[in-house]
Short mmCIF file of C-alpha atoms and ligand atoms in Angstrom, two decimals:
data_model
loop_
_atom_site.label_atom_id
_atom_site.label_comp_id
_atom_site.label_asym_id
_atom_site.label_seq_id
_atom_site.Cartn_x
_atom_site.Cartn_y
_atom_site.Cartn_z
CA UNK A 1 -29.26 -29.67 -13.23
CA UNK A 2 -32.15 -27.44 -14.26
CA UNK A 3 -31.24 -26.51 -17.26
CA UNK A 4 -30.18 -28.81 -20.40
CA UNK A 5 -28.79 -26.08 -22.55
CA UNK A 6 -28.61 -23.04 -20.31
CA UNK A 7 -27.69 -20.25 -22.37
CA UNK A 8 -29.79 -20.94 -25.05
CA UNK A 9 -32.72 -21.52 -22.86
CA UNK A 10 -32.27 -17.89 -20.96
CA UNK A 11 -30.83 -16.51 -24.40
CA UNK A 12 -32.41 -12.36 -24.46
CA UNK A 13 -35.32 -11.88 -27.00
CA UNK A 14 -33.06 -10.43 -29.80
CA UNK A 15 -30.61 -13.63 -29.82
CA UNK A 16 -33.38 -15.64 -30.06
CA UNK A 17 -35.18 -13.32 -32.87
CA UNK A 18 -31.66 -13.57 -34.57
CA UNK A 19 -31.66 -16.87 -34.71
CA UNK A 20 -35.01 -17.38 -36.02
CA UNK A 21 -34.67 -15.29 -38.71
CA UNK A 22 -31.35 -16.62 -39.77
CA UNK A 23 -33.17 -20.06 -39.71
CA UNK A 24 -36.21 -19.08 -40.88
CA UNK A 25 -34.09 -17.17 -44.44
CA UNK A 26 -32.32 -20.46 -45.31
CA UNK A 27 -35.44 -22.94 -44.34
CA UNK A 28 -37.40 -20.37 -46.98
CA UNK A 29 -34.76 -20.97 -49.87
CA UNK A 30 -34.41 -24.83 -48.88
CA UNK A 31 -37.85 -25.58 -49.30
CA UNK A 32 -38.21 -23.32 -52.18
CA UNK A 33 -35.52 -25.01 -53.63
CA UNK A 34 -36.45 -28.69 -52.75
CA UNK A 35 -40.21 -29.14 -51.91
CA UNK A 36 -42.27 -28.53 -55.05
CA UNK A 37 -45.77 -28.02 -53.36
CA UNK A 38 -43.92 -24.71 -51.65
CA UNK A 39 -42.68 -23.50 -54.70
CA UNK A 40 -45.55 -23.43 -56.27
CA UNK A 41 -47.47 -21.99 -53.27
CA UNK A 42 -44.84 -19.27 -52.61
CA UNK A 43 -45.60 -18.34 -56.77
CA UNK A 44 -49.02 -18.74 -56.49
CA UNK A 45 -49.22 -15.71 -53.42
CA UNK A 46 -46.64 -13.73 -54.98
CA UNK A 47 -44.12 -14.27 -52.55
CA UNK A 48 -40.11 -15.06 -53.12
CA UNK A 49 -37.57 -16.29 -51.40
CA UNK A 50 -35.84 -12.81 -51.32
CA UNK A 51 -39.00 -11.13 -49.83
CA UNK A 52 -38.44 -13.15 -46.97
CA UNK A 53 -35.67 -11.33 -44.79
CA UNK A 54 -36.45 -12.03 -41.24
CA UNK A 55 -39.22 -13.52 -38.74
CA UNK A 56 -40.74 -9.65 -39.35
CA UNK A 57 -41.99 -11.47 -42.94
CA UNK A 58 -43.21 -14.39 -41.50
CA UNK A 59 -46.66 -13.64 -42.27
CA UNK A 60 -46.16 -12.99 -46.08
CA UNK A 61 -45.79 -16.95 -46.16
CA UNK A 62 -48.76 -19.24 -46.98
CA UNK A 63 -49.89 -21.65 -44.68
CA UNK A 64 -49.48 -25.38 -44.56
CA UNK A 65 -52.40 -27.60 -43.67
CA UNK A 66 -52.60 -31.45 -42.95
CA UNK A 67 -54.32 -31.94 -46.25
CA UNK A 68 -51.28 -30.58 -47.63
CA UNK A 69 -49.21 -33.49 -46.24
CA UNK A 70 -52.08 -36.00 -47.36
CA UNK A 71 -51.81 -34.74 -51.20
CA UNK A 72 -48.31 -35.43 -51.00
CA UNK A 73 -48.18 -39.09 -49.29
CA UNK A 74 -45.86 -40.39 -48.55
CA UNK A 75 -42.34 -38.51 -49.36
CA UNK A 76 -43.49 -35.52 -51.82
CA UNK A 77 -42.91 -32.68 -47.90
CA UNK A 78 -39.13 -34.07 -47.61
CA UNK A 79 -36.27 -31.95 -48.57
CA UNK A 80 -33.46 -34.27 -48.92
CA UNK A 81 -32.17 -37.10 -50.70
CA UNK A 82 -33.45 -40.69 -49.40
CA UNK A 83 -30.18 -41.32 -48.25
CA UNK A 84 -29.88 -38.50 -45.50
CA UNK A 85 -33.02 -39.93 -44.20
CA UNK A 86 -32.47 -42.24 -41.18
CA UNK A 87 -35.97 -42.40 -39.71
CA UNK A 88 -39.46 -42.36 -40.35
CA UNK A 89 -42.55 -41.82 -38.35
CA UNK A 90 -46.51 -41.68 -39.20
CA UNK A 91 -49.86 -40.01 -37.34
CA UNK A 92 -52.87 -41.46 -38.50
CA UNK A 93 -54.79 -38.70 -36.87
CA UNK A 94 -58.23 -39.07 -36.02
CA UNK A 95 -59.55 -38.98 -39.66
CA UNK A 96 -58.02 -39.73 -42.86
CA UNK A 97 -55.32 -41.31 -44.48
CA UNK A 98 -51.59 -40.96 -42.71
CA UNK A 99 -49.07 -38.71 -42.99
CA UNK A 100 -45.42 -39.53 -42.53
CA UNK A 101 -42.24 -37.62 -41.85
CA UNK A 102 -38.31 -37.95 -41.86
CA UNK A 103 -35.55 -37.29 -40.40
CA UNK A 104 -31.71 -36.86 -40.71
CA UNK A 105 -29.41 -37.43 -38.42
CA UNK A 106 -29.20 -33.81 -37.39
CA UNK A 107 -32.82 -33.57 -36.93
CA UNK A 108 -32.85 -36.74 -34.30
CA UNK A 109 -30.10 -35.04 -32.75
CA UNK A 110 -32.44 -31.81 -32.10
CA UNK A 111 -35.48 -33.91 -30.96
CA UNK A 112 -33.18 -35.83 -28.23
CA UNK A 113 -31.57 -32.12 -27.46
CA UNK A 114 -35.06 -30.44 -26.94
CA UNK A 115 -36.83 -33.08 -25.07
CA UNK A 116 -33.64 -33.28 -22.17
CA UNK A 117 -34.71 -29.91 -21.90
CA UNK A 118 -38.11 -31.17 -21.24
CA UNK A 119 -36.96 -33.33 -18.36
CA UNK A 120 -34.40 -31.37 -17.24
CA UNK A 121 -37.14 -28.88 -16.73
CA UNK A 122 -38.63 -31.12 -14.56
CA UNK A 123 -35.83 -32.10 -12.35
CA UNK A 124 -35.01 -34.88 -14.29
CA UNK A 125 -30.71 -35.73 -13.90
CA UNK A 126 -28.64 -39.03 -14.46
CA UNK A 127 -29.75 -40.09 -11.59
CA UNK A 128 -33.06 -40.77 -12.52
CA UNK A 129 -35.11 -43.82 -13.47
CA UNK A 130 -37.54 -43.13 -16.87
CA UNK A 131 -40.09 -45.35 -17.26
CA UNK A 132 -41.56 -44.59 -20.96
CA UNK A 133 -45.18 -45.79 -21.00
CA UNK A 134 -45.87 -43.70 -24.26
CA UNK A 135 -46.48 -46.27 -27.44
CA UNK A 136 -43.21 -46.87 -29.17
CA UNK A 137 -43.96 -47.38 -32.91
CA UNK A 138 -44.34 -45.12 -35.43
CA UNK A 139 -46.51 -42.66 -32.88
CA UNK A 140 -43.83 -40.52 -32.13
CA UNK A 141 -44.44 -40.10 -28.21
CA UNK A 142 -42.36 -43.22 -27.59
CA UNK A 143 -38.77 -42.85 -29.35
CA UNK A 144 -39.09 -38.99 -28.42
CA UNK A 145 -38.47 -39.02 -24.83
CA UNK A 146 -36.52 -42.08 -25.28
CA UNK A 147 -33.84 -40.01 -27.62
CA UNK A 148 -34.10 -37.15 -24.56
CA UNK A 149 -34.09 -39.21 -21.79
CA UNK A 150 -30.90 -40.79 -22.95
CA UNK A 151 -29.22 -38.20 -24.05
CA UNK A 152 -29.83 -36.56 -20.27
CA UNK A 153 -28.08 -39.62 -19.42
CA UNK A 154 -31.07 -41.33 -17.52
CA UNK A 155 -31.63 -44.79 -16.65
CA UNK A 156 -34.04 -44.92 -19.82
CA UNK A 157 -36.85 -47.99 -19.68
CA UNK A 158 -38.83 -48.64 -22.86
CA UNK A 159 -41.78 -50.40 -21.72
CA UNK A 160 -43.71 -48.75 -24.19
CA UNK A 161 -47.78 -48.47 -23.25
CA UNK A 162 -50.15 -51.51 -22.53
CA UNK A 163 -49.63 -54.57 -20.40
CA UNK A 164 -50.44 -52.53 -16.84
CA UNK A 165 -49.45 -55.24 -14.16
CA UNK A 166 -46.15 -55.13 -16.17
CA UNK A 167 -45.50 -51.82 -16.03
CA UNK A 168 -46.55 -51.36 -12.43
CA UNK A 169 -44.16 -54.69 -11.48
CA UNK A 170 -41.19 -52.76 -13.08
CA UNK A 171 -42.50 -49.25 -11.52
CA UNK A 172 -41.78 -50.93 -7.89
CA UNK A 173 -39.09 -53.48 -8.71
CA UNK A 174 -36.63 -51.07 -11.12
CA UNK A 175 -37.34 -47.84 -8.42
CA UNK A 176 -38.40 -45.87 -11.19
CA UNK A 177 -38.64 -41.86 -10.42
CA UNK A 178 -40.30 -40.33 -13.70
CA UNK A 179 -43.35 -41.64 -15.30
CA UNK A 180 -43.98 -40.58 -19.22
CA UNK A 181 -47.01 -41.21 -20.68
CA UNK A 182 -50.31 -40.01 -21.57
CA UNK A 183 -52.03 -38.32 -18.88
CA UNK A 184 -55.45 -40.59 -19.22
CA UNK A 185 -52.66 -43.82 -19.08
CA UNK A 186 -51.40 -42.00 -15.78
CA UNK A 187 -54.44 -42.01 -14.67
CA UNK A 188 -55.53 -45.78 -15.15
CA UNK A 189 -51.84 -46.92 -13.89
CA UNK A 190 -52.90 -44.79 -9.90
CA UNK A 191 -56.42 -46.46 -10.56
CA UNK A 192 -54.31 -50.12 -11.30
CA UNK A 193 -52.05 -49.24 -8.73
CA UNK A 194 -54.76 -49.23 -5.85
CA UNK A 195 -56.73 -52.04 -6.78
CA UNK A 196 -53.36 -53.92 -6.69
CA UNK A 197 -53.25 -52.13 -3.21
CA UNK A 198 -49.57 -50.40 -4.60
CA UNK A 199 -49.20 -47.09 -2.68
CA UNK A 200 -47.35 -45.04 -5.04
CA UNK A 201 -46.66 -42.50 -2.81
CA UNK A 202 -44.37 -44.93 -1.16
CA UNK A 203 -42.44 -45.78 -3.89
CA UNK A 204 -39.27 -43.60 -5.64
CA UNK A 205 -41.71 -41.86 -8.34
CA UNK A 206 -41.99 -38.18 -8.11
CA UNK A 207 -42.51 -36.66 -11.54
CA UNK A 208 -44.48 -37.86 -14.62
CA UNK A 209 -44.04 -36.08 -18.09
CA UNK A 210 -47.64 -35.84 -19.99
CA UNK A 211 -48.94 -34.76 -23.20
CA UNK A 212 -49.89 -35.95 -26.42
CA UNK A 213 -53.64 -35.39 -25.66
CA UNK A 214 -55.49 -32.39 -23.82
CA UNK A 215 -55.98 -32.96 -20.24
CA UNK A 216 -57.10 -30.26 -17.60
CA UNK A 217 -55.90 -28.24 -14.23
CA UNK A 218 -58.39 -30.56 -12.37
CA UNK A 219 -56.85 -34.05 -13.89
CA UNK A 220 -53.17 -32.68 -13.11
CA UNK A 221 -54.35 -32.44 -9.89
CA UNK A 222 -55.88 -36.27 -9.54
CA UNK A 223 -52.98 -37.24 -10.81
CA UNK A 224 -50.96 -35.32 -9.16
CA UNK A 225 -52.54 -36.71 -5.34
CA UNK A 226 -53.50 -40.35 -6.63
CA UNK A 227 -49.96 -41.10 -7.81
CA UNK A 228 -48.17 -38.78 -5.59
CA UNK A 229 -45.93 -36.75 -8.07
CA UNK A 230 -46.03 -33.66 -9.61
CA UNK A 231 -47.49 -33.98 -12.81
CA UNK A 232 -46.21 -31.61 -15.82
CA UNK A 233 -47.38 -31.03 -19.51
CA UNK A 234 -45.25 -31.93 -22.71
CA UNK A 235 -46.36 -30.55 -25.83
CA UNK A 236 -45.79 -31.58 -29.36
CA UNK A 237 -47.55 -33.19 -33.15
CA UNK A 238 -45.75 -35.68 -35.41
CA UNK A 239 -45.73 -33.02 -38.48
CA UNK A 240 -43.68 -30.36 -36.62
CA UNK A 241 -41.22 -33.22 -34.70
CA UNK A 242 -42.84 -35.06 -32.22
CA UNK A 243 -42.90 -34.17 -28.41
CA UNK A 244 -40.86 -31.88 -26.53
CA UNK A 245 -41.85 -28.84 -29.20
CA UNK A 246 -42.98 -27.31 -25.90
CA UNK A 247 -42.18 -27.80 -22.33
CA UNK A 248 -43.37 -27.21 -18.87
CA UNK A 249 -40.91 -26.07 -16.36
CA UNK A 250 -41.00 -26.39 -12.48
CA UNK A 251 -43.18 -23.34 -12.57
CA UNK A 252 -46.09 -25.88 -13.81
CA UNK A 253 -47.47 -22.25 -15.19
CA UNK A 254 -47.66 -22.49 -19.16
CA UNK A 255 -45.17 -24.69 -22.02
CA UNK A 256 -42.16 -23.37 -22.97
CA UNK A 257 -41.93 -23.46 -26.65
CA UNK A 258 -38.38 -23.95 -27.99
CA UNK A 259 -37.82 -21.05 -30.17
CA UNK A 260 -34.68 -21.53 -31.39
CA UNK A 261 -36.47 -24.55 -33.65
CA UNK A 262 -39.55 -23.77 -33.82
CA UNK A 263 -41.56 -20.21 -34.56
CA UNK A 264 -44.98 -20.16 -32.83
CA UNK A 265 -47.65 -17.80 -34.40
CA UNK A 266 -51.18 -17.48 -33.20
CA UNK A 267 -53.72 -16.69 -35.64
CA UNK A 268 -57.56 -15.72 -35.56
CA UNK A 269 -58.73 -19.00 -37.59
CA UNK A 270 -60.73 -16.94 -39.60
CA UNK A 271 -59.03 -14.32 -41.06
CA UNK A 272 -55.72 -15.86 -40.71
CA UNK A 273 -54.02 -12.48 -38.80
CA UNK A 274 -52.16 -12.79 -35.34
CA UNK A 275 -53.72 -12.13 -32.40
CA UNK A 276 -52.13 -10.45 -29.25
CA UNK A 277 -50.97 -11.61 -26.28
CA UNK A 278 -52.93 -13.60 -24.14
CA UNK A 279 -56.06 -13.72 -26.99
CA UNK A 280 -57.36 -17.25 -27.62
CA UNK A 281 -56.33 -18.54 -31.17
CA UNK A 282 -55.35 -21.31 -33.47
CA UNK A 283 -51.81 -22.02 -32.99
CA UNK A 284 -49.20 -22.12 -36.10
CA UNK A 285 -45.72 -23.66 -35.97
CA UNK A 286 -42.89 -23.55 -38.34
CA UNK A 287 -39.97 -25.99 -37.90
CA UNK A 288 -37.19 -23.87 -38.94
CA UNK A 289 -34.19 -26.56 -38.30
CA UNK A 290 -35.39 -29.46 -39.65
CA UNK A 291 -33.46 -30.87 -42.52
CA UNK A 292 -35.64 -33.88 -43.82
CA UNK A 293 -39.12 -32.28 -43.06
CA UNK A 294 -38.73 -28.65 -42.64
CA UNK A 295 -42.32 -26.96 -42.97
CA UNK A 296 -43.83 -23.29 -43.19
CA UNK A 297 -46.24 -22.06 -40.66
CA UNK A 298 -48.41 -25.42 -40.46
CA UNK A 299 -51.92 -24.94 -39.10
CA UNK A 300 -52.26 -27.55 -35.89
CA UNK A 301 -55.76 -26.51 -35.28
CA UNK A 302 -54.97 -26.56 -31.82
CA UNK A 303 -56.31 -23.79 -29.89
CA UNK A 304 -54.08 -21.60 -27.42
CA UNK A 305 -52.20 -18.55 -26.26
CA UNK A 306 -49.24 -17.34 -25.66
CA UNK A 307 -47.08 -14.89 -23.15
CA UNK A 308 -44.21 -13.27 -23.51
CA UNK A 309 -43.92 -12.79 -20.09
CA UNK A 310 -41.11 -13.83 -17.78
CA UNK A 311 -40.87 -16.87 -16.03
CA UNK A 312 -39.75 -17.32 -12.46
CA UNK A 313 -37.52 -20.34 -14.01
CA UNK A 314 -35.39 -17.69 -15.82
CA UNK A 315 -36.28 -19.06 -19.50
CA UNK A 316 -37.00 -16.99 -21.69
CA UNK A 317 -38.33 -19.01 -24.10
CA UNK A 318 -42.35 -17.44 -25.15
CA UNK A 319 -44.81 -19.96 -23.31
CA UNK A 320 -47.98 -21.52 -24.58
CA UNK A 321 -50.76 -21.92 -22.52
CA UNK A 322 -52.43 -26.11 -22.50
CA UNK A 323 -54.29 -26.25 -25.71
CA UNK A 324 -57.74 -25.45 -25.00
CA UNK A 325 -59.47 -27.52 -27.70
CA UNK A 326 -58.98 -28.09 -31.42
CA UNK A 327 -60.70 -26.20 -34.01
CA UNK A 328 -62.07 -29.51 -34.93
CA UNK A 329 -63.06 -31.26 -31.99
CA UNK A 330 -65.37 -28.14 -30.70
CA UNK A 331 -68.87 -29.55 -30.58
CA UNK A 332 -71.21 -27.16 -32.10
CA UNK A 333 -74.47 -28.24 -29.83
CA UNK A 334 -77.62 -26.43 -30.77
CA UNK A 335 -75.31 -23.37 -32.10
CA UNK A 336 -73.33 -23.55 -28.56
CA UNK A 337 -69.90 -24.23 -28.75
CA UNK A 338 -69.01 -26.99 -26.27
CA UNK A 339 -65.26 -28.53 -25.61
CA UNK A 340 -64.16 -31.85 -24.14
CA UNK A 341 -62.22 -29.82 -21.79
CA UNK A 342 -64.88 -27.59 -20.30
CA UNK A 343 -66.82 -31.14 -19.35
CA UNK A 344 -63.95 -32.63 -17.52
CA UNK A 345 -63.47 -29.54 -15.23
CA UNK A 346 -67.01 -29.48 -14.50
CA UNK A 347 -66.61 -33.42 -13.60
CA UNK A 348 -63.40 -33.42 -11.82
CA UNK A 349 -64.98 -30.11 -9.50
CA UNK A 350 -67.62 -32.45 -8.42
CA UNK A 351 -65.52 -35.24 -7.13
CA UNK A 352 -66.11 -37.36 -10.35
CA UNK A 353 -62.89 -38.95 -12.13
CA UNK A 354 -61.66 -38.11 -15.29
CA UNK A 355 -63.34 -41.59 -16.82
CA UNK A 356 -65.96 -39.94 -19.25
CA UNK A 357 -67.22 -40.32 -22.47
CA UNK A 358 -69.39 -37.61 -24.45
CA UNK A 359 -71.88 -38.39 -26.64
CA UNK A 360 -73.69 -36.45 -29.27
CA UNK A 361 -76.67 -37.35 -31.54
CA UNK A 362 -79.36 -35.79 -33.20
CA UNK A 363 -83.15 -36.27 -32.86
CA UNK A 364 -84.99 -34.90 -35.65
CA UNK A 365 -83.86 -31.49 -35.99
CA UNK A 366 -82.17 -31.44 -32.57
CA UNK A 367 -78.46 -31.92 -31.31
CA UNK A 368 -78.28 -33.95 -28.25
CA UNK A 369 -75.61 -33.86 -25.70
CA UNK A 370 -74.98 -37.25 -23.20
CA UNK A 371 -72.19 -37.22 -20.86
CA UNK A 372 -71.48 -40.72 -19.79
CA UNK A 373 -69.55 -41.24 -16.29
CA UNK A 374 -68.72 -43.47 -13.99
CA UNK A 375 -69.59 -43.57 -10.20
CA UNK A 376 -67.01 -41.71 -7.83
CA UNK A 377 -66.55 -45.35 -6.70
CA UNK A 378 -67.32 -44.39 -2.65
CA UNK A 379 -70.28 -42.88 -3.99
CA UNK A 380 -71.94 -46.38 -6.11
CA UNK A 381 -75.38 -46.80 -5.44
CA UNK A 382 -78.15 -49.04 -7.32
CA UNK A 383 -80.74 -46.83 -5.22
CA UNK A 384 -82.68 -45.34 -8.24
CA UNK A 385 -83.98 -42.13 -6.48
CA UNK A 386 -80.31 -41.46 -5.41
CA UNK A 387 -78.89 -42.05 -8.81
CA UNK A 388 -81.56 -39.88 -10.31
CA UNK A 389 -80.77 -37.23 -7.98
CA UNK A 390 -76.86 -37.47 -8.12
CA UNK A 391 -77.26 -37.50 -12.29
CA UNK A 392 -80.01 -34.41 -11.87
CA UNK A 393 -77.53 -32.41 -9.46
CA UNK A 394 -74.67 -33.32 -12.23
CA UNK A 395 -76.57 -32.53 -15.19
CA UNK A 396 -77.59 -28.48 -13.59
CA UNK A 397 -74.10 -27.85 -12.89
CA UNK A 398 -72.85 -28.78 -16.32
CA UNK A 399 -75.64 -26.52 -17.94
CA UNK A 400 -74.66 -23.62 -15.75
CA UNK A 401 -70.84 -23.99 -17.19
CA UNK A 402 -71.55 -24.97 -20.86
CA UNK A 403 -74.93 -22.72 -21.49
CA UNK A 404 -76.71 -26.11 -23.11
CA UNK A 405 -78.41 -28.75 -21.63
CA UNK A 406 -76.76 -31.92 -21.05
CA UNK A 407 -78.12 -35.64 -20.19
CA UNK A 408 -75.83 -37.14 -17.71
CA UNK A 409 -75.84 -41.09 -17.51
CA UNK A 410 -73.73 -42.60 -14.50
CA UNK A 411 -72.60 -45.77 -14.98
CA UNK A 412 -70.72 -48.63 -12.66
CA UNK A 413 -67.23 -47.90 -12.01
CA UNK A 414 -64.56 -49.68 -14.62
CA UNK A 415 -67.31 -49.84 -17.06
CA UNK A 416 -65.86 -46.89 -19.21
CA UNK A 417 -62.85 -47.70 -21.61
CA UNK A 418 -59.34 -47.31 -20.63
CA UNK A 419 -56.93 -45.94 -22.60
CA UNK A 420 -53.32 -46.90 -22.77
CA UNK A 421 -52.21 -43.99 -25.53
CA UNK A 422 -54.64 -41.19 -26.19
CA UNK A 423 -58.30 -41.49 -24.50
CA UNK A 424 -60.99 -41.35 -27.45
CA UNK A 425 -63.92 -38.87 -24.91
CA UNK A 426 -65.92 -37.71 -28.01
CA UNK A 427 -68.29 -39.69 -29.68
CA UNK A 428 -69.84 -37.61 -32.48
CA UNK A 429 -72.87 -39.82 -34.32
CA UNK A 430 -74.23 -36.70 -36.31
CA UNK A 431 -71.66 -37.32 -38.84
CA UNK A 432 -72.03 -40.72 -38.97
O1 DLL B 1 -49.01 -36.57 -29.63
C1 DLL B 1 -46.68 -36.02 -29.83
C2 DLL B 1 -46.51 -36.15 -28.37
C3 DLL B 1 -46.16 -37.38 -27.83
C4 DLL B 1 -46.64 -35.05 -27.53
C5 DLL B 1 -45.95 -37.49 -26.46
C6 DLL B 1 -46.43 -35.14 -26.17
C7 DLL B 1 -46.09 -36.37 -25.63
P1 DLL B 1 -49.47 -36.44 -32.57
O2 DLL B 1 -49.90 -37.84 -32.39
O3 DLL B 1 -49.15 -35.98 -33.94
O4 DLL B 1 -48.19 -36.14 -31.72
O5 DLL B 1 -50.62 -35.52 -31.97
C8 DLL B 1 -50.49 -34.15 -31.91
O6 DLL B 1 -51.88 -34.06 -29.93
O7 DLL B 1 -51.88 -31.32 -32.21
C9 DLL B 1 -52.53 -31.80 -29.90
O8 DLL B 1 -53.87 -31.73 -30.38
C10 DLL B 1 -52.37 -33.05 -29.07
N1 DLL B 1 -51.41 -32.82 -27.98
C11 DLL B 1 -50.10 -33.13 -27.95
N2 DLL B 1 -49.57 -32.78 -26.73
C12 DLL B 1 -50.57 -32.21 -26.02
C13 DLL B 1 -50.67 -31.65 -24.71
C14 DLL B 1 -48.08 -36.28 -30.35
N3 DLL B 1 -49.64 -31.59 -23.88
C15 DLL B 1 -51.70 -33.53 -31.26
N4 DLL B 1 -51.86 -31.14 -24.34
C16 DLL B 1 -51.57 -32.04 -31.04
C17 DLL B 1 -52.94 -31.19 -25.17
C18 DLL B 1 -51.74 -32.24 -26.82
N5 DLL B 1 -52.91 -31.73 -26.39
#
């Protein structure tokens, strides 16, 4: 079984515009209706209900913005009575003060819906062994593939992250076939898994699920050869529903964003206007289902692009490309901009792994840039002249990709933190 919902999934361009704007019309009134701050916003830019008559209008709708959710802690987004509201869950972010959502029965019907897609996608059948290594909690990556994974009617294991002999104990004894988790976790289980002298590739597991943190071509590939599985992407943020907003197919070649619940725009972040096809942008997302938390074109400050297209998996669905970065994790170093994700490829092209940390400071007037990483472990040395060469050869290689000078520091082999959710790579002490 490929698909999960075939004929929505290969549904022609004007069913699925149909749809959206039939969704998108009554999620307008709703909210109007129900969620004060939109009222108020949809007066305050001249814009009514009525105005809005298909996705065509889409842009005539203010934005929404984290802070948004913040000003109204804890309930003030939800559009239906407490008592339709049968679960909550809560990002803390990076910064700041939480936000939580809700949902209704419907709406944890979608989520379980759209992420069997994502593992049907992937191969995934009853048949199938899940172990689900994402946190369970009120992170959403947890319960989200849990609520697909059962629904696809697969063995589902809820191990939830942490406690790594554990989960590699029940990886061998239980035969487990699909690994879901964050990619960095993926990584530390293969790096657990041979110093436990556990050859995955021996064992049942062939696919892992990913996501919840930005992770590059080069790490799908480690991961990919040190676990011996095929390693695909899973997109998705607490505020729009959790994972499985987007989805990878077999085609490993972009997400599949499912349109018939959620509208993806991509906007300059400047000016706030779409950009084509294949241009770099910030991505928007409105939930246009969603009965306890629906929400209007919500900046992620992710950054991305999209295609429309076709697939060689026959979906139709628009696809989004990896997110390249956030808006607000792009290091501005000496006026250059400089993302997490550019330093891993240049690490993981020279034969370093993805266990990294970056560090920025400021000297006086001057923004410094130290990438902490470990030893290729075959390569550890305590000869200084080789270490000094190694970090030299290192350092000119990322200056030729990022246009700044870098210090690179290598440092012993385990010595740099594991994650078991979402790896923290940036440490930023100019705003300290
Ligand atoms: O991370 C939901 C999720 C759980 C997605 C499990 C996939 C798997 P939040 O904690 O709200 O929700 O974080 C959302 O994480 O805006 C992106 O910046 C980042 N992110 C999520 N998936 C990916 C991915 C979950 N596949 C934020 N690649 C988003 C890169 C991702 N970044």
């Amino acid at each position: 079984m490929k698909y999960y919902q075939y004929e929505i999934e290969t549904a022609s361009r004007d069913e699925i515009s149909a749809i959206q704007s039939e969704r998108l019309v009554k999620t307008v009134r709703r909210i109007y209706d129900n969620v004060p701050l939109y009222r108020k916003r949809m007066e305050d830019s001249g814009v009514c209900p009525d105005d809005i008559k298909s996705i065509e209008d889409i842009e005539k709708l203010p934005f929404t913005s984290k802070q948004d959710l913040r000003d109204t802690y804890p309930f003030g987004m939800f559009a239906v009575p407490q008592s339709e509201v049968v679960r909550l869950h809560a990002s803390s972010g990076t910064t700041g003060k939480q936000i939580v959502v809700g949902y209704t029965q419907n709406d944890l019907d979608i989520w379980a819906d759209i992420c069997a897609r994502a593992l049907a996608a992937i191969g995934a059948t009853k048949e199938d062994r899940v172990q689900i290594a994402y946190g369970y909690g009120l992170f959403t990556g947890g319960l989200g593939i849990h609520g697909g994974s059962q629904r696809l009617g697969c063995a589902t294991i809820p191990i939830s992250s942490g406690n790594t002999a554990r989960q590699l104990t029940v990886m061998q004894d239980f035969g487990v076939s699909v690994l879901a988790c964050t990619p960095s976790y993926g990584m530390y289980l293969a790096e657990s898994a041979k110093k436990e002298g556990i050859d995955t590739n021996k064992l049942p597991l062939r696919a892992g699920i990913f996501g919840a943190e930005p992770w590059t071509e080069e790490m799908r590939a480690q991961i990919e050869k040190s676990l011996g599985i095929k390693a695909y992407d899973i997109y998705g943020l607490t505020e729009i529903m959790g994972p499985g907003v987007a989805y990878e197919c077999e085609c490993q070649n972009g997400m599949h964003v499912n349109e018939d619940h959620f509208i993806i725009e991509i906007i300059d972040p400047e000016t706030g206007k779409h950009v084509p096809d294949g241009e770099k942008g910030e991505i928007v997302f409105s939930a246009i289902s969603k009965e306890a938390f629906p929400i209007l074109r919500f900046r992620t400050k992710d950054i991305g692009v999209i295609t429309h297209e076709k697939c060689a998996c026959g979906r139709t669905f628009v696809r989004m490309s990896k997110p390249m970065g956030r808006t607000d994790d792009m290091l501005i170093i000496r006026g250059v901009n400089v993302f997490p994700s550019q330093v891993e490829t240049v690490l993981l092209q020279n034969g370093y792994q993805p266990n990294y940390q970056i560090l920025v400071d400021r000297e006086g007037l001057l923004d410094t840039l130290e990438v902490a990483v470990e030893f290729p472990p075959e390569r550890f040395t305590d000869k200084v002249s080789e270490i000094s060469r190694m970090e030299k050869e290192l350092a000119n290689k990322l200056k030729s990709l990022l246009g700044v000078a870098a210090k690179v520091s290598l440092v012993t082999p385990g010595t740099i933190e594991r994650s078991e959710g979402k790896a923290k790579r940036v440490v930023d002490k100019r705003k300290l």
